[in-house]
Amino acid sequence: MMRTRLAPIAVVVALLFGAAGCAGDSSPRYDAASPTPKPGASAGGADSSGTSKPAVPSCNPRASLRPTGALPAPGQMPAGTWMAEIKKRGRVILGTSQDTLLFSSRNPFNGKVEGFDVDMGRMVAQAIFGDPNKLQIKVIGYDQRVNAVLKGDVDLVADTMTVNCARKVDVDFSSIYYDAGQKVLVKKDSTAKSIEEMGGKRICAATGSTSYDNIGKVNSNPPPIAVAKPSFGDCLVAFQQNEVDAISTDDTILAGMEAQDPYAKVIGNRITQEPYGMAISKQHPEFTRFVNAVLEKSRQDGTWAKTYERWLGGKAPQPPAAQYQ
Ligand code: GLU
């Protein structure tokens, strides 16, 4: 499964980039005006404002819109579609993080944001333009992923984003392109074997993440203390400065942190299932269908497996099978 293979130099990157966005980023890393919701409140919906929302209808989070027919040839997008608009604009705009190692993080040597999630966006650019580089990255905070789509700031978000019914009220999602699950990262000398043994400990998660929400539901007495930070880069800094005892998030993200910090380890089983999809505006269902056709092709022609092996190492498992509504 996942193999970590990052140099310790990456910890410097986390310190440099964890606390704030880079100069030149086209959107703020964190909206400081958004108050942090209490853990246990739903991490979904359009924002993290803590305002009460109507009950979330039940849904199958894994089911997306079925692709319609074969993909059009690159450069020949059907008139009147969002793909044709993107073609006219000259680039796909992808919302993502810059500090999620392996999935979307800034390479300190060339300054580019890269990883598994970024390659999902590059596949879409390849399908529209025949050129994966026709991709503009907007760095966004976790708590801005739904809003960025709603505001039309981005064409899609690929950012270790769990598909859930609360989020599906506001945006559409592609079919599932990765199956993750929440775990916890602790100091190497910790005796805890699972998050349930972390009662009373300070556990960090990013504002607007599903993990922050789940820390509040952990079955221990006393419960762990959830600490919110703008990003998981900030959590790693807080962990290394002993401000928090642990970090809890998807195992994908923790693998990147474990690779950066020789004094950290991931413990326990997955406590949740976190299926990742790309968030897309409900105003462009034809674009969601198109992205699903791109994903379908990548599952079949081996691109998904190559992308997995490039970023996550080891032999790629079967990609998640697509489900359609
Ligand atoms: N998959 C999570 C989400 O979409 C991000 C990581 C986390 O929750 O810790 O919110």
mmCIF file of C-alpha atoms and ligand atoms in Angstrom:
data_model
loop_
_atom_site.group_PDB
_atom_site.id
_atom_site.type_symbol
_atom_site.label_atom_id
_atom_site.label_comp_id
_atom_site.label_asym_id
_atom_site.label_seq_id
_atom_site.Cartn_x
_atom_site.Cartn_y
_atom_site.Cartn_z
ATOM 1 C CA MET A 1 0.000 0.000 0.000
ATOM 2 C CA MET A 2 1.204 3.478 0.658
ATOM 3 C CA ARG A 3 4.968 3.884 0.802
ATOM 4 C CA THR A 4 6.468 7.065 2.123
ATOM 5 C CA ARG A 5 9.546 8.358 0.392
ATOM 6 C CA LEU A 6 10.067 11.983 1.232
ATOM 7 C CA ALA A 7 13.217 13.616 2.468
ATOM 8 C CA PRO A 8 13.209 15.241 5.916
ATOM 9 C CA ILE A 9 13.850 18.536 4.106
ATOM 10 C CA ALA A 10 10.105 18.565 3.612
ATOM 11 C CA VAL A 11 9.669 19.588 7.239
ATOM 12 C CA VAL A 12 11.277 22.900 6.349
ATOM 13 C CA VAL A 13 8.728 23.247 3.594
ATOM 14 C CA ALA A 14 5.926 22.707 6.078
ATOM 15 C CA LEU A 15 7.365 25.390 8.303
ATOM 16 C CA LEU A 16 7.797 27.770 5.394
ATOM 17 C CA PHE A 17 4.442 27.182 3.797
ATOM 18 C CA GLY A 18 2.326 25.805 6.580
ATOM 19 C CA ALA A 19 1.385 29.003 8.314
ATOM 20 C CA ALA A 20 0.363 31.105 5.354
ATOM 21 C CA GLY A 21 -0.131 31.051 1.618
ATOM 22 C CA CYS A 22 2.683 31.941 -0.782
ATOM 23 C CA ALA A 23 3.111 35.294 -2.388
ATOM 24 C CA GLY A 24 1.571 35.044 -5.820
ATOM 25 C CA ASP A 25 -1.253 32.731 -4.823
ATOM 26 C CA SER A 26 -4.449 33.846 -6.365
ATOM 27 C CA SER A 27 -6.671 33.239 -3.386
ATOM 28 C CA PRO A 28 -6.302 33.553 0.379
ATOM 29 C CA ARG A 29 -5.101 30.485 2.278
ATOM 30 C CA TYR A 30 -7.592 31.045 5.035
ATOM 31 C CA ASP A 31 -10.528 33.257 5.672
ATOM 32 C CA ALA A 32 -9.776 34.428 9.177
ATOM 33 C CA ALA A 33 -13.246 35.917 9.372
ATOM 34 C CA SER A 34 -14.801 32.426 9.426
ATOM 35 C CA PRO A 35 -15.283 31.330 13.036
ATOM 36 C CA THR A 36 -14.398 27.739 13.863
ATOM 37 C CA PRO A 37 -17.427 25.491 14.341
ATOM 38 C CA LYS A 38 -17.568 23.211 17.367
ATOM 39 C CA PRO A 39 -16.234 19.699 16.704
ATOM 40 C CA GLY A 40 -19.087 17.308 16.049
ATOM 41 C CA ALA A 41 -20.886 19.919 13.926
ATOM 42 C CA SER A 42 -21.225 18.861 10.303
ATOM 43 C CA ALA A 43 -18.107 19.534 8.227
ATOM 44 C CA GLY A 44 -19.868 20.019 4.986
ATOM 45 C CA GLY A 45 -22.030 22.588 3.386
ATOM 46 C CA ALA A 46 -21.096 25.867 1.850
ATOM 47 C CA ASP A 47 -18.997 27.302 4.611
ATOM 48 C CA SER A 48 -17.756 26.955 8.123
ATOM 49 C CA SER A 49 -19.737 29.798 9.519
ATOM 50 C CA GLY A 50 -21.381 27.701 12.197
ATOM 51 C CA THR A 51 -24.823 28.944 11.149
ATOM 52 C CA SER A 52 -27.476 26.239 11.409
ATOM 53 C CA LYS A 53 -28.445 24.585 8.139
ATOM 54 C CA PRO A 54 -31.484 22.510 7.236
ATOM 55 C CA ALA A 55 -31.244 18.745 7.884
ATOM 56 C CA VAL A 56 -29.069 16.992 5.324
ATOM 57 C CA PRO A 57 -31.020 14.665 3.025
ATOM 58 C CA SER A 58 -29.660 11.136 2.870
ATOM 59 C CA CYS A 59 -27.830 10.192 -0.313
ATOM 60 C CA ASN A 60 -25.343 7.755 -1.793
ATOM 61 C CA PRO A 61 -22.176 9.873 -1.615
ATOM 62 C CA ARG A 62 -20.415 7.585 -4.082
ATOM 63 C CA ALA A 63 -22.977 7.982 -6.890
ATOM 64 C CA SER A 64 -22.236 10.653 -9.501
ATOM 65 C CA LEU A 65 -23.538 11.627 -12.937
ATOM 66 C CA ARG A 66 -23.083 9.047 -15.674
ATOM 67 C CA PRO A 67 -20.794 10.046 -18.568
ATOM 68 C CA THR A 68 -22.617 10.589 -21.846
ATOM 69 C CA GLY A 69 -20.954 8.670 -24.663
ATOM 70 C CA ALA A 70 -17.308 8.802 -25.669
ATOM 71 C CA LEU A 71 -15.069 11.735 -24.793
ATOM 72 C CA PRO A 72 -14.850 14.412 -27.503
ATOM 73 C CA ALA A 73 -11.390 14.764 -29.053
ATOM 74 C CA PRO A 74 -9.117 17.211 -27.190
ATOM 75 C CA GLY A 75 -9.574 20.724 -28.578
ATOM 76 C CA GLN A 76 -13.066 19.928 -29.878
ATOM 77 C CA MET A 77 -15.419 20.602 -27.020
ATOM 78 C CA PRO A 78 -19.148 20.633 -27.857
ATOM 79 C CA ALA A 79 -20.568 24.162 -28.208
ATOM 80 C CA GLY A 80 -22.534 25.484 -25.269
ATOM 81 C CA THR A 81 -20.774 23.293 -22.699
ATOM 82 C CA TRP A 82 -18.621 24.351 -19.764
ATOM 83 C CA MET A 83 -15.733 22.482 -21.414
ATOM 84 C CA ALA A 84 -16.060 24.835 -24.421
ATOM 85 C CA GLU A 85 -15.948 27.817 -22.020
ATOM 86 C CA ILE A 86 -12.796 26.445 -20.425
ATOM 87 C CA LYS A 87 -11.314 25.890 -23.885
ATOM 88 C CA LYS A 88 -12.054 29.529 -24.789
ATOM 89 C CA ARG A 89 -10.449 30.724 -21.548
ATOM 90 C CA GLY A 90 -7.327 28.707 -22.280
ATOM 91 C CA ARG A 91 -6.884 26.863 -18.983
ATOM 92 C CA VAL A 92 -8.645 24.728 -16.371
ATOM 93 C CA ILE A 93 -8.741 26.355 -12.930
ATOM 94 C CA LEU A 94 -8.162 23.856 -10.123
ATOM 95 C CA GLY A 95 -8.669 24.653 -6.429
ATOM 96 C CA THR A 96 -6.350 22.728 -4.127
ATOM 97 C CA SER A 97 -3.909 22.919 -1.184
ATOM 98 C CA GLN A 98 -0.218 23.581 -1.316
ATOM 99 C CA ASP A 99 0.825 21.725 1.830
ATOM 100 C CA THR A 100 -0.704 18.271 1.474
ATOM 101 C CA LEU A 101 2.367 16.227 0.706
ATOM 102 C CA LEU A 102 1.837 13.513 -1.925
ATOM 103 C CA PHE A 103 -1.549 14.962 -2.950
ATOM 104 C CA SER A 104 -0.942 18.665 -3.541
ATOM 105 C CA SER A 105 2.127 20.362 -2.173
ATOM 106 C CA ARG A 106 4.587 22.919 -3.382
ATOM 107 C CA ASN A 107 7.824 21.435 -4.655
ATOM 108 C CA PRO A 108 10.552 23.545 -3.023
ATOM 109 C CA PHE A 109 12.903 23.003 -5.936
ATOM 110 C CA ASN A 110 10.688 24.224 -8.780
ATOM 111 C CA GLY A 111 7.935 26.105 -6.916
ATOM 112 C CA LYS A 112 5.181 24.042 -8.555
ATOM 113 C CA VAL A 113 2.232 22.554 -6.676
ATOM 114 C CA GLU A 114 2.165 18.840 -7.449
ATOM 115 C CA GLY A 115 0.803 15.477 -6.337
ATOM 116 C CA PHE A 116 -1.964 12.968 -6.921
ATOM 117 C CA ASP A 117 -4.770 15.548 -6.708
ATOM 118 C CA VAL A 118 -2.987 17.952 -9.032
ATOM 119 C CA ASP A 119 -2.588 15.115 -11.533
ATOM 120 C CA MET A 120 -6.364 14.582 -11.451
ATOM 121 C CA GLY A 121 -6.669 18.195 -12.630
ATOM 122 C CA ARG A 122 -3.936 17.676 -15.219
ATOM 123 C CA MET A 123 -5.893 14.732 -16.649
ATOM 124 C CA VAL A 124 -8.886 17.024 -17.172
ATOM 125 C CA ALA A 125 -6.668 19.658 -18.859
ATOM 126 C CA GLN A 126 -5.221 16.935 -21.086
ATOM 127 C CA ALA A 127 -8.722 15.857 -22.120
ATOM 128 C CA ILE A 128 -9.845 19.407 -22.957
ATOM 129 C CA PHE A 129 -6.673 20.814 -24.531
ATOM 130 C CA GLY A 130 -4.471 17.819 -25.295
ATOM 131 C CA ASP A 131 -2.020 19.519 -22.883
ATOM 132 C CA PRO A 132 -1.935 18.707 -19.137
ATOM 133 C CA ASN A 133 -0.093 21.957 -18.432
ATOM 134 C CA LYS A 134 -3.083 24.122 -19.319
ATOM 135 C CA LEU A 135 -3.941 24.109 -15.647
ATOM 136 C CA GLN A 136 -4.024 27.065 -13.276
ATOM 137 C CA ILE A 137 -3.820 26.235 -9.599
ATOM 138 C CA LYS A 138 -5.602 28.355 -7.019
ATOM 139 C CA VAL A 139 -4.515 27.577 -3.483
ATOM 140 C CA ILE A 140 -7.554 27.500 -1.197
ATOM 141 C CA GLY A 141 -8.147 26.657 2.470
ATOM 142 C CA TYR A 142 -10.008 23.471 3.415
ATOM 143 C CA ASP A 143 -12.858 25.589 4.677
ATOM 144 C CA GLN A 144 -13.125 27.307 1.291
ATOM 145 C CA ARG A 145 -13.415 24.257 -0.960
ATOM 146 C CA VAL A 146 -17.192 24.345 -1.367
ATOM 147 C CA ASN A 147 -17.328 28.142 -1.476
ATOM 148 C CA ALA A 148 -14.680 28.355 -4.189
ATOM 149 C CA VAL A 149 -16.883 26.181 -6.417
ATOM 150 C CA LEU A 150 -20.072 28.042 -5.497
ATOM 151 C CA LYS A 151 -18.485 31.400 -6.252
ATOM 152 C CA GLY A 152 -17.156 30.159 -9.602
ATOM 153 C CA ASP A 153 -13.560 30.904 -8.574
ATOM 154 C CA VAL A 154 -12.494 27.464 -9.772
ATOM 155 C CA ASP A 155 -13.746 24.906 -12.305
ATOM 156 C CA LEU A 156 -13.155 22.065 -9.910
ATOM 157 C CA VAL A 157 -11.613 21.241 -6.552
ATOM 158 C CA ALA A 158 -9.358 18.214 -6.097
ATOM 159 C CA ASP A 159 -8.092 18.514 -2.538
ATOM 160 C CA THR A 160 -8.356 15.271 -0.536
ATOM 161 C CA MET A 161 -12.020 16.196 -0.430
ATOM 162 C CA THR A 162 -14.417 13.692 1.060
ATOM 163 C CA VAL A 163 -17.731 13.361 -0.725
ATOM 164 C CA ASN A 164 -20.582 13.507 1.766
ATOM 165 C CA CYS A 165 -24.290 14.252 1.646
ATOM 166 C CA ALA A 166 -23.918 17.653 3.340
ATOM 167 C CA ARG A 167 -21.488 18.829 0.685
ATOM 168 C CA LYS A 168 -23.624 17.330 -2.083
ATOM 169 C CA VAL A 169 -26.403 19.734 -1.144
ATOM 170 C CA ASP A 170 -24.228 22.559 -2.469
ATOM 171 C CA VAL A 171 -21.995 21.061 -5.146
ATOM 172 C CA ASP A 172 -21.759 18.054 -7.431
ATOM 173 C CA PHE A 173 -18.904 15.596 -7.187
ATOM 174 C CA SER A 174 -17.125 13.425 -9.709
ATOM 175 C CA SER A 175 -17.107 9.676 -9.195
ATOM 176 C CA ILE A 176 -14.794 8.554 -6.397
ATOM 177 C CA TYR A 177 -11.122 8.626 -7.408
ATOM 178 C CA TYR A 178 -9.538 7.623 -4.080
ATOM 179 C CA ASP A 179 -10.628 5.841 -0.902
ATOM 180 C CA ALA A 180 -9.011 7.170 2.263
ATOM 181 C CA GLY A 181 -9.862 6.870 5.982
ATOM 182 C CA GLN A 182 -9.188 8.884 9.122
ATOM 183 C CA LYS A 183 -6.369 7.928 11.503
ATOM 184 C CA VAL A 184 -4.227 9.698 14.092
ATOM 185 C CA LEU A 185 -0.557 10.685 14.207
ATOM 186 C CA VAL A 186 1.229 10.822 17.578
ATOM 187 C CA LYS A 187 4.753 11.255 18.959
ATOM 188 C CA LYS A 188 6.931 8.212 18.348
ATOM 189 C CA ASP A 189 7.189 7.546 22.111
ATOM 190 C CA SER A 190 3.424 7.675 22.697
ATOM 191 C CA THR A 191 1.983 4.514 24.237
ATOM 192 C CA ALA A 192 -1.492 5.092 22.753
ATOM 193 C CA LYS A 193 -2.608 2.416 20.309
ATOM 194 C CA SER A 194 -5.680 4.195 18.960
ATOM 195 C CA ILE A 195 -7.478 7.531 18.992
ATOM 196 C CA GLU A 196 -9.838 6.168 21.682
ATOM 197 C CA GLU A 197 -6.823 6.137 24.034
ATOM 198 C CA MET A 198 -6.245 9.870 23.458
ATOM 199 C CA GLY A 199 -8.849 11.105 25.979
ATOM 200 C CA GLY A 200 -8.002 14.590 27.271
ATOM 201 C CA LYS A 201 -5.217 15.021 24.691
ATOM 202 C CA ARG A 202 -5.093 17.931 22.283
ATOM 203 C CA ILE A 203 -5.682 16.708 18.733
ATOM 204 C CA CYS A 204 -5.271 19.089 15.808
ATOM 205 C CA ALA A 205 -7.284 19.140 12.571
ATOM 206 C CA ALA A 206 -7.907 21.724 9.872
ATOM 207 C CA THR A 207 -10.885 24.050 10.039
ATOM 208 C CA GLY A 208 -13.623 22.837 7.690
ATOM 209 C CA SER A 209 -12.252 19.278 7.504
ATOM 210 C CA THR A 210 -14.348 16.206 8.209
ATOM 211 C CA SER A 211 -11.682 15.073 10.693
ATOM 212 C CA TYR A 212 -12.186 18.068 12.955
ATOM 213 C CA ASP A 213 -15.831 17.103 13.110
ATOM 214 C CA ASN A 214 -15.007 13.450 13.884
ATOM 215 C CA ILE A 215 -12.658 14.212 16.795
ATOM 216 C CA GLY A 216 -15.732 15.427 18.652
ATOM 217 C CA LYS A 217 -17.358 12.005 18.178
ATOM 218 C CA VAL A 218 -14.489 9.865 19.521
ATOM 219 C CA ASN A 219 -15.676 7.436 22.188
ATOM 220 C CA SER A 220 -13.442 8.169 25.185
ATOM 221 C CA ASN A 221 -13.877 9.646 28.629
ATOM 222 C CA PRO A 222 -12.765 12.385 28.856
ATOM 223 C CA PRO A 223 -13.036 13.103 25.131
ATOM 224 C CA PRO A 224 -10.012 14.416 23.217
ATOM 225 C CA ILE A 225 -9.716 18.196 22.862
ATOM 226 C CA ALA A 226 -10.116 19.218 19.220
ATOM 227 C CA VAL A 227 -7.817 22.055 18.164
ATOM 228 C CA ALA A 228 -8.541 23.755 14.825
ATOM 229 C CA LYS A 229 -5.843 25.253 12.618
ATOM 230 C CA PRO A 230 -6.238 26.838 9.195
ATOM 231 C CA SER A 231 -4.384 23.973 7.469
ATOM 232 C CA PHE A 232 -2.744 20.651 8.230
ATOM 233 C CA GLY A 233 0.617 22.337 7.604
ATOM 234 C CA ASP A 234 -0.229 24.510 10.602
ATOM 235 C CA CYS A 235 -1.171 21.371 12.571
ATOM 236 C CA LEU A 236 2.230 19.861 11.818
ATOM 237 C CA VAL A 237 3.993 22.988 13.051
ATOM 238 C CA ALA A 238 1.833 22.970 16.219
ATOM 239 C CA PHE A 239 2.652 19.258 16.737
ATOM 240 C CA GLN A 240 6.374 19.863 16.324
ATOM 241 C CA GLN A 241 6.209 22.766 18.778
ATOM 242 C CA ASN A 242 4.340 20.596 21.348
ATOM 243 C CA GLU A 243 1.314 22.833 21.177
ATOM 244 C CA VAL A 244 -0.800 19.749 20.377
ATOM 245 C CA ASP A 245 -0.312 16.047 21.223
ATOM 246 C CA ALA A 246 -1.547 14.598 17.965
ATOM 247 C CA ILE A 247 -2.971 15.273 14.513
ATOM 248 C CA SER A 248 -5.973 13.459 13.128
ATOM 249 C CA THR A 249 -6.875 13.408 9.471
ATOM 250 C CA ASP A 250 -7.015 11.098 6.475
ATOM 251 C CA ASP A 251 -4.334 8.414 6.350
ATOM 252 C CA THR A 252 -3.250 9.865 2.990
ATOM 253 C CA ILE A 253 -2.374 13.205 4.571
ATOM 254 C CA LEU A 254 -0.816 11.601 7.659
ATOM 255 C CA ALA A 255 1.474 9.486 5.453
ATOM 256 C CA GLY A 256 2.921 12.713 4.050
ATOM 257 C CA MET A 257 3.451 14.066 7.576
ATOM 258 C CA GLU A 258 4.995 10.852 8.885
ATOM 259 C CA ALA A 259 7.451 11.034 6.005
ATOM 260 C CA GLN A 260 8.467 14.537 7.079
ATOM 261 C CA ASP A 261 8.801 13.923 10.806
ATOM 262 C CA PRO A 262 11.045 11.135 12.100
ATOM 263 C CA TYR A 263 9.597 11.627 15.619
ATOM 264 C CA ALA A 264 6.014 10.867 14.579
ATOM 265 C CA LYS A 265 4.023 7.686 13.896
ATOM 266 C CA VAL A 266 0.519 6.837 12.700
ATOM 267 C CA ILE A 267 -1.490 4.537 15.002
ATOM 268 C CA GLY A 268 -4.738 2.581 14.965
ATOM 269 C CA ASN A 269 -7.217 1.527 12.328
ATOM 270 C CA ARG A 270 -9.214 3.804 10.083
ATOM 271 C CA ILE A 271 -12.059 5.283 12.113
ATOM 272 C CA THR A 272 -13.974 6.538 9.058
ATOM 273 C CA GLN A 273 -14.235 6.083 5.321
ATOM 274 C CA GLU A 274 -13.253 9.147 3.312
ATOM 275 C CA PRO A 275 -14.051 8.686 -0.374
ATOM 276 C CA TYR A 276 -12.486 11.493 -2.438
ATOM 277 C CA GLY A 277 -14.219 13.187 -5.358
ATOM 278 C CA MET A 278 -13.661 16.379 -7.347
ATOM 279 C CA ALA A 279 -16.171 19.120 -6.484
ATOM 280 C CA ILE A 280 -17.852 20.803 -9.455
ATOM 281 C CA SER A 281 -20.611 23.397 -9.757
ATOM 282 C CA LYS A 282 -24.166 22.082 -10.034
ATOM 283 C CA GLN A 283 -24.568 24.573 -12.860
ATOM 284 C CA HIS A 284 -22.353 22.466 -15.129
ATOM 285 C CA PRO A 285 -23.593 18.856 -14.939
ATOM 286 C CA GLU A 286 -22.150 18.229 -18.421
ATOM 287 C CA PHE A 287 -18.716 19.055 -16.991
ATOM 288 C CA THR A 288 -19.185 16.554 -14.147
ATOM 289 C CA ARG A 289 -20.159 13.908 -16.726
ATOM 290 C CA PHE A 290 -17.083 14.840 -18.778
ATOM 291 C CA VAL A 291 -14.770 14.580 -15.740
ATOM 292 C CA ASN A 292 -16.316 11.182 -14.970
ATOM 293 C CA ALA A 293 -15.545 10.043 -18.509
ATOM 294 C CA VAL A 294 -11.939 11.220 -18.007
ATOM 295 C CA LEU A 295 -11.741 9.251 -14.743
ATOM 296 C CA GLU A 296 -13.291 6.196 -16.400
ATOM 297 C CA LYS A 297 -10.657 6.312 -19.140
ATOM 298 C CA SER A 298 -7.878 6.693 -16.549
ATOM 299 C CA ARG A 299 -9.110 3.597 -14.688
ATOM 300 C CA GLN A 300 -9.118 1.590 -17.889
ATOM 301 C CA ASP A 301 -5.941 2.756 -19.653
ATOM 302 C CA GLY A 302 -3.694 2.529 -16.565
ATOM 303 C CA THR A 303 -3.241 6.292 -16.034
ATOM 304 C CA TRP A 304 -4.854 6.103 -12.585
ATOM 305 C CA ALA A 305 -2.523 3.250 -11.581
ATOM 306 C CA LYS A 306 0.546 5.095 -12.897
ATOM 307 C CA THR A 307 -0.485 8.219 -11.005
ATOM 308 C CA TYR A 308 -0.944 6.193 -7.815
ATOM 309 C CA GLU A 309 2.451 4.568 -8.173
ATOM 310 C CA ARG A 310 4.152 7.863 -8.984
ATOM 311 C CA TRP A 311 2.939 9.645 -5.860
ATOM 312 C CA LEU A 312 2.044 6.947 -3.348
ATOM 313 C CA GLY A 313 4.480 4.214 -4.307
ATOM 314 C CA GLY A 314 4.136 0.461 -4.265
ATOM 315 C CA LYS A 315 1.845 -1.427 -6.572
ATOM 316 C CA ALA A 316 -1.398 0.378 -7.266
ATOM 317 C CA PRO A 317 -4.554 -1.315 -5.957
ATOM 318 C CA GLN A 318 -7.704 -1.479 -8.068
ATOM 319 C CA PRO A 319 -9.038 2.058 -8.482
ATOM 320 C CA PRO A 320 -12.404 2.726 -6.803
ATOM 321 C CA ALA A 321 -15.163 1.537 -9.153
ATOM 322 C CA ALA A 322 -17.427 4.298 -10.433
ATOM 323 C CA GLN A 323 -21.034 4.392 -9.268
ATOM 324 C CA TYR A 324 -23.642 6.455 -11.093
ATOM 325 C CA GLN A 325 -27.016 7.808 -10.075
HETATM 326 N N1 GLU B 1 -11.012 14.452 3.522
HETATM 327 C C1 GLU B 1 -11.168 15.527 4.455
HETATM 328 C C2 GLU B 1 -12.238 16.510 4.047
HETATM 329 O O1 GLU B 1 -12.655 16.503 2.933
HETATM 330 C C3 GLU B 1 -9.898 16.338 4.553
HETATM 331 C C4 GLU B 1 -9.046 15.860 5.592
HETATM 332 C C5 GLU B 1 -9.670 15.877 6.938
HETATM 333 O O2 GLU B 1 -10.856 15.940 7.132
HETATM 334 O O3 GLU B 1 -8.913 15.815 7.878
HETATM 335 O O4 GLU B 1 -12.641 17.342 4.819
#
